[in-house]
C-alpha positions as a printed NumPy array, in Angstrom:
array([[  7.053,  22.681,  -6.229],
       [  7.082,  24.607,  -2.945],
       [ 10.308,  24.925,  -0.947],
       [ 13.337,  22.658,  -1.07 ],
       [ 13.442,  20.015,  -2.431],
       [ 12.471,  21.672,  -5.698],
       [ 12.372,  18.491,  -7.751],
       [ 12.272,  14.748,  -7.402],
       [ 13.644,  11.754,  -9.251],
       [ 11.465,  11.037, -12.263],
       [ 10.335,  14.62 , -12.801],
       [ 11.151,  16.467, -16.001],
       [ 12.577,  19.991, -15.953],
       [ 13.118,  21.838, -19.227],
       [ 14.024,  18.756, -21.24 ],
       [ 15.982,  17.04 , -18.472],
       [ 14.781,  13.892, -16.701],
       [ 15.862,  14.009, -13.054],
       [ 17.376,  10.694, -11.948],
       [ 19.106,  11.012,  -8.566],
       [ 19.872,  13.746,  -6.061],
       [ 23.643,  14.178,  -5.776],
       [ 23.991,  17.399,  -3.776],
       [ 22.06 ,  19.826,  -1.634],
       [ 22.616,  23.227,  -0.093],
       [ 20.613,  25.998,   1.474],
       [ 19.609,  27.518,  -1.872],
       [ 19.672,  24.639,  -4.358],
       [ 19.52 ,  20.931,  -5.074],
       [ 21.686,  19.177,  -7.688],
       [ 20.518,  16.11 ,  -9.598],
       [ 22.097,  13.695, -11.973],
       [ 19.785,  13.903, -14.955],
       [ 19.288,  12.757, -18.527],
       [ 19.344,  15.283, -21.322],
       [ 16.421,  13.989, -23.374],
       [ 17.371,  15.986, -26.44 ],
       [ 20.978,  14.791, -26.736],
       [ 20.701,  11.534, -24.759],
       [ 23.553,  12.265, -22.355],
       [ 24.04 ,  12.382, -18.589],
       [ 24.254,  15.876, -17.11 ],
       [ 24.052,  17.57 , -13.728],
       [ 21.069,  19.855, -13.197],
       [ 21.02 ,  22.389, -10.397],
       [ 17.611,  23.655,  -9.304],
       [ 17.42 ,  26.801,  -7.198],
       [ 14.838,  27.355,  -4.503],
       [ 11.594,  28.627,  -6.066],
       [ 11.517,  31.729,  -3.885],
       [ 14.59 ,  33.065,  -5.66 ],
       [ 12.802,  33.07 ,  -9.002],
       [ 10.107,  35.319,  -7.514],
       [ 12.611,  38.174,  -7.332],
       [ 12.692,  39.663, -10.824],
       [ 16.086,  41.354, -10.38 ],
       [ 17.701,  38.182,  -9.033],
       [ 16.173,  36.055, -11.803],
       [ 17.449,  38.282, -14.597],
       [ 20.909,  38.597, -13.044],
       [ 21.133,  34.849, -12.46 ],
       [ 20.396,  34.051, -16.094],
       [ 22.71 ,  36.78 , -17.367],
       [ 25.644,  35.774, -15.172],
       [ 25.122,  32.065, -15.857],
       [ 25.384,  32.734, -19.564],
       [ 28.503,  34.825, -19.022],
       [ 30.077,  32.009, -16.997],
       [ 29.104,  29.493, -19.692],
       [ 31.133,  31.534, -22.179],
       [ 34.384,  30.889, -20.256],
       [ 36.272,  28.144, -22.061],
       [ 38.674,  26.785, -19.457],
       [ 39.665,  23.179, -18.656],
       [ 39.125,  23.675, -14.904],
       [ 35.685,  25.281, -15.08 ],
       [ 32.635,  23.033, -15.303],
       [ 31.079,  23.535, -18.752],
       [ 27.573,  24.986, -18.477],
       [ 25.204,  23.754, -21.178],
       [ 22.107,  25.781, -20.383],
       [ 20.669,  28.155, -17.798],
       [ 17.132,  29.445, -17.556],
       [ 13.741,  29.188, -15.897],
       [ 11.167,  26.409, -16.126],
       [  7.778,  26.556, -14.438],
       [  8.987,  29.129, -11.929],
       [ 12.227,  27.321, -11.05 ],
       [ 15.681,  28.572, -12.032],
       [ 17.991,  25.841, -13.281],
       [ 21.49 ,  25.251, -14.629],
       [ 22.462,  22.213, -16.698],
       [ 26.165,  21.393, -16.698],
       [ 28.635,  18.583, -17.288],
       [ 28.24 ,  15.643, -14.948],
       [ 31.618,  14.894, -13.346],
       [ 32.312,  11.455, -11.945],
       [ 34.398,  11.855,  -8.827],
       [ 34.143,  13.595,  -5.475],
       [ 34.555,  17.082,  -4.195],
       [ 37.304,  18.405,  -1.961],
       [ 34.895,  18.523,   0.991],
       [ 34.366,  14.767,   0.816],
       [ 38.092,  14.141,   0.421],
       [ 38.991,  16.226,   3.478],
       [ 36.231,  14.674,   5.587],
       [ 37.395,  11.167,   4.71 ],
       [ 41.17 ,  11.552,   4.676],
       [ 41.939,  14.619,   6.768],
       [ 44.689,  17.133,   5.905],
       [ 46.468,  16.726,   2.582],
       [ 50.16 ,  16.756,   1.838],
       [ 51.76 ,  19.879,   0.405],
       [ 52.349,  18.392,  -3.099],
       [ 48.697,  17.368,  -3.518],
       [ 47.469,  20.675,  -2.127],
       [ 49.631,  22.545,  -4.629],
       [ 48.355,  20.446,  -7.539],
       [ 44.763,  21.228,  -6.605],
       [ 45.534,  24.87 ,  -5.827],
       [ 47.178,  25.555,  -9.191],
       [ 44.175,  24.304, -11.148],
       [ 41.692,  26.085,  -8.899],
       [ 43.619,  29.347,  -9.162],
       [ 43.843,  29.106, -12.942],
       [ 40.062,  28.71 , -13.164],
       [ 39.394,  31.668, -10.874],
       [ 41.82 ,  33.982, -12.644],
       [ 40.165,  33.067, -15.958],
       [ 36.806,  34.119, -14.499],
       [ 38.312,  37.323, -13.127],
       [ 39.65 ,  38.163, -16.592],
       [ 35.992,  38.202, -17.671],
       [ 35.134,  40.451, -14.714],
       [ 33.297,  37.608, -12.973],
       [ 33.803,  37.045,  -9.244],
       [ 32.878,  33.62 ,  -7.888],
       [ 32.261,  34.719,  -4.26 ],
       [ 31.66 ,  31.195,  -2.914],
       [ 34.957,  29.346,  -3.226],
       [ 34.807,  26.418,  -0.81 ],
       [ 35.794,  22.731,  -0.774],
       [ 32.31 ,  21.648,  -1.85 ],
       [ 32.662,  23.644,  -5.075],
       [ 36.004,  22.056,  -5.995],
       [ 35.313,  18.815,  -7.859],
       [ 38.063,  16.21 ,  -8.229],
       [ 37.869,  13.936, -11.249],
       [ 40.378,  11.29 , -12.288],
       [ 43.518,  12.787, -13.772],
       [ 45.519,  11.764, -16.818],
       [ 48.523,   9.996, -15.27 ],
       [ 50.541,   9.518, -12.081],
       [ 51.987,  13.028, -12.363],
       [ 48.472,  14.486, -12.665],
       [ 46.329,  12.155, -10.542],
       [ 43.388,  14.534, -10.188],
       [ 41.654,  16.973, -12.521],
       [ 40.054,  19.902, -10.739],
       [ 36.783,  21.491, -11.797],
       [ 35.483,  24.67 , -10.188],
       [ 31.706,  24.693, -10.098],
       [ 28.751,  26.753,  -8.868],
       [ 29.177,  29.767, -11.124],
       [ 25.426,  30.345, -11.216],
       [ 25.609,  32.816,  -8.342],
       [ 28.618,  34.751,  -9.552],
       [ 28.606,  38.497,  -9.829],
       [ 30.313,  40.948, -12.131],
       [ 32.956,  42.934, -10.309],
       [ 31.327,  46.092, -11.652],
       [ 28.293,  45.274,  -9.493],
       [ 30.541,  46.112,  -6.579],
       [ 28.985,  44.736,  -3.404],
       [ 29.101,  41.537,  -1.417],
       [ 25.311,  41.371,  -1.199],
       [ 22.753,  39.87 ,  -3.55 ],
       [ 19.785,  41.816,  -4.819],
       [ 17.703,  40.186,  -2.094],
       [ 19.993,  41.468,   0.653],
       [ 21.976,  38.303,   1.426],
       [ 25.723,  37.937,   1.123],
       [ 26.846,  35.159,  -1.162],
       [ 29.446,  33.005,   0.505],
       [ 30.014,  30.316,   3.097],
       [ 30.879,  31.332,   6.638],
       [ 34.219,  29.538,   6.917],
       [ 35.538,  31.008,   3.648],
       [ 33.867,  34.384,   3.173],
       [ 35.983,  37.524,   2.759],
       [ 35.546,  40.469,   5.173],
       [ 34.33 ,  42.814,   2.43 ],
       [ 31.544,  40.378,   1.543],
       [ 30.383,  40.256,   5.155],
       [ 30.261,  44.033,   5.491],
       [ 28.71 ,  44.638,   2.062],
       [ 31.719,  46.563,   0.763],
       [ 32.86 ,  46.519,  -2.89 ],
       [ 34.135,  43.145,  -4.103],
       [ 36.449,  42.032,  -6.882],
       [ 38.627,  39.006,  -7.582],
       [ 40.603,  39.541,  -4.387],
       [ 37.694,  38.22 ,  -2.339],
       [ 38.227,  34.929,  -4.206],
       [ 41.941,  35.134,  -3.305],
       [ 40.899,  35.306,   0.357],
       [ 38.475,  32.38 ,   0.044],
       [ 41.041,  30.308,  -1.842],
       [ 43.523,  30.908,   0.976],
       [ 40.927,  29.678,   3.488],
       [ 40.409,  26.523,   1.415],
       [ 44.146,  25.825,   1.088],
       [ 44.671,  26.478,   4.811],
       [ 42.014,  23.882,   5.612],
       [ 43.45 ,  21.433,   3.076],
       [ 46.821,  21.618,   4.837],
       [ 45.748,  21.516,   8.476],
       [ 42.202,  20.148,   8.511],
       [ 40.365,  23.252,   9.711],
       [ 39.673,  26.703,   8.233],
       [ 41.627,  29.624,   9.725],
       [ 38.653,  31.396,  11.336],
       [ 36.403,  28.591,  12.532],
       [ 34.832,  29.434,  15.886],
       [ 32.088,  28.05 ,  18.102],
       [ 29.232,  29.492,  16.048],
       [ 28.651,  31.324,  12.776],
       [ 28.432,  34.766,  14.363],
       [ 31.793,  34.312,  16.094],
       [ 33.335,  33.105,  12.833],
       [ 32.059,  36.156,  10.948],
       [ 33.49 ,  38.404,  13.673],
       [ 36.836,  36.607,  13.384],
       [ 36.961,  37.172,   9.611],
       [ 36.432,  40.868,  10.241],
       [ 38.726,  41.408,  13.237],
       [ 40.993,  38.483,  14.206],
       [ 44.403,  37.546,  12.837],
       [ 44.603,  34.176,  11.127],
       [ 45.922,  31.387,  13.292],
       [ 49.36 ,  29.995,  12.526],
       [ 49.378,  27.129,  10.05 ],
       [ 52.726,  25.81 ,  11.249],
       [ 51.589,  25.716,  14.872],
       [ 49.07 ,  23.111,  13.779],
       [ 51.472,  21.317,  11.408],
       [ 55.035,  22.088,  12.559],
       [ 56.528,  19.966,   9.776],
       [ 55.358,  22.476,   7.147],
       [ 57.77 ,  25.217,   5.966],
       [ 57.726,  28.252,   8.26 ],
       [ 57.424,  30.633,   5.299],
       [ 53.839,  29.512,   4.715],
       [ 52.657,  31.537,   7.711],
       [ 53.744,  34.769,   6.05 ],
       [ 52.086,  33.798,   2.778],
       [ 48.752,  33.039,   4.421],
       [ 48.92 ,  36.144,   6.61 ],
       [ 49.067,  38.217,   3.433],
       [ 46.408,  36.251,   1.564],
       [ 44.051,  36.572,   4.546],
       [ 44.578,  40.301,   5.073],
       [ 41.426,  42.198,   6.005],
       [ 41.985,  44.794,   3.289],
       [ 41.902,  43.506,  -0.316],
       [ 44.772,  45.719,  -1.499],
       [ 47.094,  44.034,   1.025],
       [ 46.522,  40.563,  -0.475],
       [ 48.09 ,  38.868,  -3.464],
       [ 46.902,  40.378,  -6.701],
       [ 45.64 ,  37.116,  -8.188],
       [ 44.974,  33.521,  -7.223],
       [ 47.911,  32.265,  -9.289],
       [ 50.157,  34.772,  -7.513],
       [ 49.023,  33.255,  -4.211],
       [ 49.839,  29.745,  -5.459],
       [ 53.271,  30.899,  -6.657],
       [ 53.944,  32.283,  -3.172],
       [ 52.881,  29.   ,  -1.548],
       [ 55.112,  27.064,  -3.937],
       [ 58.084,  29.322,  -3.216],
       [ 57.569,  28.968,   0.54 ],
       [ 57.353,  25.195,   0.128],
       [ 60.819,  25.282,  -1.455],
       [ 62.104,  27.569,   1.269],
       [ 62.575,  30.422,  -1.179],
       [ 61.421,  34.041,  -0.883],
       [ 58.662,  34.932,  -3.3  ],
       [ 59.765,  38.006,  -5.21 ],
       [ 57.036,  40.321,  -6.39 ],
       [ 57.055,  41.014, -10.14 ],
       [ 59.1  ,  44.12 , -10.964],
       [ 57.093,  46.929, -12.497],
       [ 58.808,  49.617, -14.589],
       [ 56.981,  52.722, -13.473],
       [ 58.243,  55.274, -15.991],
       [ 59.857,  55.667, -19.397],
       [ 63.332,  56.402, -17.934],
       [ 63.413,  53.007, -16.193],
       [ 62.254,  51.288, -19.365],
       [ 64.935,  52.96 , -21.52 ],
       [ 67.659,  52.132, -18.983],
       [ 66.554,  48.497, -18.814],
       [ 66.633,  48.289, -22.626],
       [ 70.155,  49.776, -22.689],
       [ 71.407,  47.241, -20.163],
       [ 70.012,  44.375, -22.201],
       [ 71.56 ,  45.72 , -25.429],
       [ 74.969,  46.167, -23.768],
       [ 75.071,  42.625, -22.42 ],
       [ 77.549,  40.381, -24.294],
       [ 75.968,  37.915, -26.68 ],
       [ 76.507,  34.284, -25.674],
       [ 78.618,  32.009, -27.838],
       [ 76.513,  29.601, -29.921],
       [ 76.67 ,  25.932, -28.997],
       [ 79.345,  23.936, -30.771],
       [ 76.85 ,  22.039, -32.89 ],
       [ 75.444,  25.298, -34.267],
       [ 78.737,  26.955, -35.228],
       [ 78.92 ,  25.489, -38.753],
       [ 75.366,  26.597, -39.484],
       [ 75.471,  30.245, -38.547],
       [ 77.743,  32.827, -37.024],
       [ 76.587,  35.332, -34.426],
       [ 77.982,  38.793, -35.28 ],
       [ 79.683,  40.527, -32.373],
       [ 79.037,  44.224, -31.663],
       [ 80.636,  46.315, -34.41 ],
       [ 81.031,  43.371, -36.779],
       [ 79.355,  43.079, -40.177],
       [ 77.401,  39.863, -40.538],
       [ 78.994,  37.502, -43.092]])
């Protein structure tokens, strides 16, 4: 099949009839296709043939795709199959009718805070679920955030995170692939990925912050005149102020994004949902308190004593005839 494109409408790949190209990137092409075995519409992603020539990459791709397929989460695109056919690596997944966040931002510009938070919460939940399986996405970007129709007016969009075929286990510990390329997109890539340092879920926290920043103001925080300048900015520059671009947004958001976009992973929020909670708190004008951690047994015992000593509340009036709450020192009747 040569270089990209790696397939064409009408061709058959591993039991899937390719129908129409629906997406394209530097390493892959995505088609709407027909699953000939189950007679259903699916999306099939075909990777560039050169990637299958690398034995280490091929084995890791199949292994990690299967691991991602095992994640049962409502905001992660279900993967039906991953493998190799005639020298081409492929992933078959659910076909989602809708558009991605990239298309939405290009067409409508910056989003309001409520819509951004709705999207962010679902995206963060998906990423944290992957991190709990020790999988790091490493390429969180608007084009990988699919927006399908939601269930009602309170939930107008359903978010799917896609492109898990190039994930990496956090135990693999670097930002580079086996063929010496970093996985990521320039506007959203974390500093440790650029420099080839160890990576874990906090690189996805960084990328998620870049995506949310762009959703709110229309441009990523480190976009420069060319890719090299943008990579340098990720490594060395402070993030620009969100509220300077959109003064109507709560001032507390600047502090939240400054932390999420810290150069060192241990200075960021510990999870994607923690980042979203901080954004939500700033949107309400409230400080975001970090979870309290009881560091030793003495603190734990003292906290238990305080809870035990607290007076029990009176039961509601409707419950009084049904049961009585014994007070300290009383014998239950």
